[in-house]
């Protein structure tokens, strides 16, 4: 169900983006096709492409990375690493912390709940960072760097 929700949110984002693009082109008289053509076969092709991209997005747009460390021991390091990336803790329990973007720009870019990074414990000595691929990779890089600097 989570996958389906992410696909629907991405479809809505694409619909808004393409709608705005067509509106600007229409208002500036640079639209190469008429609005009636958009409701015909060209519009159907665009709709099929949008559905295909939206269905594939959750598989390719999200990632999980594993880091050596302990969530309980290194919570302060993880908090500071994600604060540097513009994230603040939203909720937590003993095995998982959910961080959410603090900046308005980042929240708008990832609207619909995609602005979250989930840091969870896997066993005693592993931390898993999950979220939008780009943001999760940056969080992994920051956390790994701070953990390595702390172990010197």
mmCIF file of N, CA and C in Angstrom, residues 29-83:
data_model
loop_
_atom_site.group_PDB
_atom_site.id
_atom_site.type_symbol
_atom_site.label_atom_id
_atom_site.label_comp_id
_atom_site.label_asym_id
_atom_site.label_seq_id
_atom_site.Cartn_x
_atom_site.Cartn_y
_atom_site.Cartn_z
ATOM 1 N N UNK A 29 1.470 31.921 -25.810
ATOM 2 C CA UNK A 29 1.257 31.550 -27.230
ATOM 3 C C UNK A 29 2.422 30.747 -27.813
ATOM 4 N N UNK A 30 3.032 29.902 -27.016
ATOM 5 C CA UNK A 30 4.109 29.040 -27.504
ATOM 6 C C UNK A 30 3.718 27.562 -27.490
ATOM 7 N N UNK A 31 2.462 27.274 -27.239
ATOM 8 C CA UNK A 31 1.977 25.895 -27.214
ATOM 9 C C UNK A 31 1.871 25.388 -28.646
ATOM 10 N N UNK A 32 2.574 24.288 -28.946
ATOM 11 C CA UNK A 32 2.638 23.777 -30.311
ATOM 12 C C UNK A 32 1.374 23.023 -30.724
ATOM 13 N N UNK A 33 0.569 22.602 -29.771
ATOM 14 C CA UNK A 33 -0.659 21.884 -30.088
ATOM 15 C C UNK A 33 -1.837 22.624 -29.470
ATOM 16 N N UNK A 34 -2.999 22.375 -30.001
ATOM 17 C CA UNK A 34 -4.194 23.021 -29.442
ATOM 18 C C UNK A 34 -4.678 22.217 -28.230
ATOM 19 N N UNK A 35 -5.415 22.865 -27.351
ATOM 20 C CA UNK A 35 -5.945 22.123 -26.192
ATOM 21 C C UNK A 35 -6.820 20.937 -26.602
ATOM 22 N N UNK A 36 -7.496 21.026 -27.738
ATOM 23 C CA UNK A 36 -8.314 19.888 -28.171
ATOM 24 C C UNK A 36 -7.445 18.696 -28.575
ATOM 25 N N UNK A 37 -6.263 18.951 -29.137
ATOM 26 C CA UNK A 37 -5.344 17.860 -29.468
ATOM 27 C C UNK A 37 -4.810 17.179 -28.210
ATOM 28 N N UNK A 38 -4.684 17.970 -27.159
ATOM 29 C CA UNK A 38 -4.200 17.428 -25.902
ATOM 30 C C UNK A 38 -5.191 16.425 -25.313
ATOM 31 N N UNK A 39 -6.470 16.594 -25.641
ATOM 32 C CA UNK A 39 -7.487 15.662 -25.171
ATOM 33 C C UNK A 39 -7.621 14.448 -26.079
ATOM 34 N N UNK A 40 -6.877 14.428 -27.180
ATOM 35 C CA UNK A 40 -6.938 13.319 -28.138
ATOM 36 C C UNK A 40 -5.847 12.294 -27.888
ATOM 37 N N UNK A 41 -5.288 11.775 -28.989
ATOM 38 C CA UNK A 41 -4.304 10.699 -28.890
ATOM 39 C C UNK A 41 -2.994 11.168 -28.255
ATOM 40 N N UNK A 42 -2.587 12.412 -28.494
ATOM 41 C CA UNK A 42 -1.354 12.908 -27.872
ATOM 42 C C UNK A 42 -1.500 12.975 -26.352
ATOM 43 N N UNK A 43 -2.649 13.398 -25.904
ATOM 44 C CA UNK A 43 -2.901 13.438 -24.475
ATOM 45 C C UNK A 43 -2.915 12.052 -23.860
ATOM 46 N N UNK A 44 -3.448 11.082 -24.601
ATOM 47 C CA UNK A 44 -3.468 9.702 -24.113
ATOM 48 C C UNK A 44 -2.049 9.150 -23.991
ATOM 49 N N UNK A 45 -1.201 9.462 -24.973
ATOM 50 C CA UNK A 45 0.201 9.019 -24.915
ATOM 51 C C UNK A 45 0.897 9.656 -23.711
ATOM 52 N N UNK A 46 0.644 10.938 -23.486
ATOM 53 C CA UNK A 46 1.220 11.630 -22.333
ATOM 54 C C UNK A 46 0.732 11.008 -21.028
ATOM 55 N N UNK A 47 -0.540 10.682 -20.951
ATOM 56 C CA UNK A 47 -1.103 10.070 -19.751
ATOM 57 C C UNK A 47 -0.484 8.699 -19.481
ATOM 58 N N UNK A 48 -0.315 7.893 -20.525
ATOM 59 C CA UNK A 48 0.300 6.573 -20.370
ATOM 60 C C UNK A 48 1.749 6.716 -19.891
ATOM 61 N N UNK A 49 2.478 7.677 -20.447
ATOM 62 C CA UNK A 49 3.866 7.905 -20.029
ATOM 63 C C UNK A 49 3.922 8.346 -18.571
ATOM 64 N N UNK A 50 2.998 9.224 -18.165
ATOM 65 C CA UNK A 50 2.970 9.687 -16.778
ATOM 66 C C UNK A 50 2.664 8.540 -15.817
ATOM 67 N N UNK A 51 1.753 7.666 -16.183
ATOM 68 C CA UNK A 51 1.420 6.512 -15.337
ATOM 69 C C UNK A 51 2.623 5.572 -15.233
ATOM 70 N N UNK A 52 3.322 5.342 -16.350
ATOM 71 C CA UNK A 52 4.492 4.454 -16.331
ATOM 72 C C UNK A 52 5.610 5.027 -15.461
ATOM 73 N N UNK A 53 5.865 6.319 -15.590
ATOM 74 C CA UNK A 53 6.907 6.954 -14.782
ATOM 75 C C UNK A 53 6.526 6.925 -13.306
ATOM 76 N N UNK A 54 5.269 7.208 -13.015
ATOM 77 C CA UNK A 54 4.805 7.215 -11.627
ATOM 78 C C UNK A 54 4.863 5.825 -11.008
ATOM 79 N N UNK A 55 4.574 4.808 -11.781
ATOM 80 C CA UNK A 55 4.620 3.437 -11.258
ATOM 81 C C UNK A 55 6.052 3.000 -10.977
ATOM 82 N N UNK A 56 7.009 3.489 -11.761
ATOM 83 C CA UNK A 56 8.408 3.095 -11.579
ATOM 84 C C UNK A 56 9.108 3.917 -10.506
ATOM 85 N N UNK A 57 8.630 5.119 -10.220
ATOM 86 C CA UNK A 57 9.305 6.023 -9.291
ATOM 87 C C UNK A 57 9.580 5.421 -7.915
ATOM 88 N N UNK A 58 8.631 4.762 -7.254
ATOM 89 C CA UNK A 58 8.939 4.225 -5.917
ATOM 90 C C UNK A 58 10.076 3.201 -5.917
ATOM 91 N N UNK A 59 10.250 2.464 -7.011
ATOM 92 C CA UNK A 59 11.331 1.478 -7.063
ATOM 93 C C UNK A 59 12.693 2.136 -7.229
ATOM 94 N N UNK A 60 12.758 3.182 -8.011
ATOM 95 C CA UNK A 60 14.036 3.807 -8.327
ATOM 96 C C UNK A 60 14.305 5.083 -7.541
ATOM 97 N N UNK A 61 13.292 5.689 -6.981
ATOM 98 C CA UNK A 61 13.464 6.962 -6.297
ATOM 99 C C UNK A 61 13.756 6.851 -4.817
ATOM 100 N N UNK A 62 13.609 5.664 -4.240
ATOM 101 C CA UNK A 62 13.815 5.481 -2.805
ATOM 102 C C UNK A 62 14.890 4.428 -2.573
ATOM 103 N N UNK A 63 15.642 4.609 -1.491
ATOM 104 C CA UNK A 63 16.735 3.678 -1.206
ATOM 105 C C UNK A 63 16.921 3.519 0.290
ATOM 106 N N UNK A 64 17.600 2.435 0.660
ATOM 107 C CA UNK A 64 17.985 2.179 2.041
ATOM 108 C C UNK A 64 19.467 1.859 2.069
ATOM 109 N N UNK A 65 20.176 2.438 3.024
ATOM 110 C CA UNK A 65 21.612 2.226 3.162
ATOM 111 C C UNK A 65 21.910 1.776 4.581
ATOM 112 N N UNK A 66 22.828 0.832 4.709
ATOM 113 C CA UNK A 66 23.198 0.314 6.020
ATOM 114 C C UNK A 66 24.554 0.864 6.429
ATOM 115 N N UNK A 67 24.652 1.284 7.681
ATOM 116 C CA UNK A 67 25.875 1.861 8.235
ATOM 117 C C UNK A 67 26.233 1.075 9.488
ATOM 118 N N UNK A 68 27.518 0.873 9.707
ATOM 119 C CA UNK A 68 27.969 0.208 10.930
ATOM 120 C C UNK A 68 27.892 1.202 12.078
ATOM 121 N N UNK A 69 27.164 0.859 13.126
ATOM 122 C CA UNK A 69 27.034 1.714 14.296
ATOM 123 C C UNK A 69 25.799 1.337 15.085
ATOM 124 N N UNK A 70 25.592 2.025 16.181
ATOM 125 C CA UNK A 70 24.458 1.763 17.046
ATOM 126 C C UNK A 70 23.577 3.001 17.123
ATOM 127 N N UNK A 71 22.300 2.828 16.894
ATOM 128 C CA UNK A 71 21.372 3.955 16.955
ATOM 129 C C UNK A 71 21.326 4.556 18.351
ATOM 130 N N UNK A 72 21.324 3.719 19.365
ATOM 131 C CA UNK A 72 21.242 4.207 20.742
ATOM 132 C C UNK A 72 22.510 4.964 21.144
ATOM 133 N N UNK A 73 23.678 4.420 20.805
ATOM 134 C CA UNK A 73 24.948 5.043 21.188
ATOM 135 C C UNK A 73 25.235 6.322 20.409
ATOM 136 N N UNK A 74 24.870 6.337 19.136
ATOM 137 C CA UNK A 74 25.257 7.435 18.249
ATOM 138 C C UNK A 74 24.098 8.360 17.891
ATOM 139 N N UNK A 75 23.085 8.404 18.717
ATOM 140 C CA UNK A 75 21.908 9.225 18.417
ATOM 141 C C UNK A 75 22.262 10.707 18.270
ATOM 142 N N UNK A 76 23.141 11.227 19.123
ATOM 143 C CA UNK A 76 23.525 12.643 19.041
ATOM 144 C C UNK A 76 24.268 12.937 17.738
ATOM 145 N N UNK A 77 25.110 12.025 17.306
ATOM 146 C CA UNK A 77 25.849 12.190 16.051
ATOM 147 C C UNK A 77 24.884 12.166 14.876
ATOM 148 N N UNK A 78 23.936 11.256 14.908
ATOM 149 C CA UNK A 78 22.945 11.150 13.830
ATOM 150 C C UNK A 78 22.082 12.402 13.788
ATOM 151 N N UNK A 79 21.657 12.885 14.945
ATOM 152 C CA UNK A 79 20.859 14.114 14.995
ATOM 153 C C UNK A 79 21.610 15.294 14.399
ATOM 154 N N UNK A 80 22.896 15.440 14.752
ATOM 155 C CA UNK A 80 23.663 16.578 14.232
ATOM 156 C C UNK A 80 23.932 16.428 12.738
ATOM 157 N N UNK A 81 24.156 15.205 12.263
ATOM 158 C CA UNK A 81 24.389 14.988 10.835
ATOM 159 C C UNK A 81 23.146 15.334 10.022
ATOM 160 N N UNK A 82 21.992 14.937 10.502
ATOM 161 C CA UNK A 82 20.767 15.231 9.763
ATOM 162 C C UNK A 82 20.336 16.683 9.931
ATOM 163 N N UNK A 83 20.667 17.302 11.057
ATOM 164 C CA UNK A 83 20.389 18.737 11.228
ATOM 165 C C UNK A 83 21.202 19.545 10.225
#
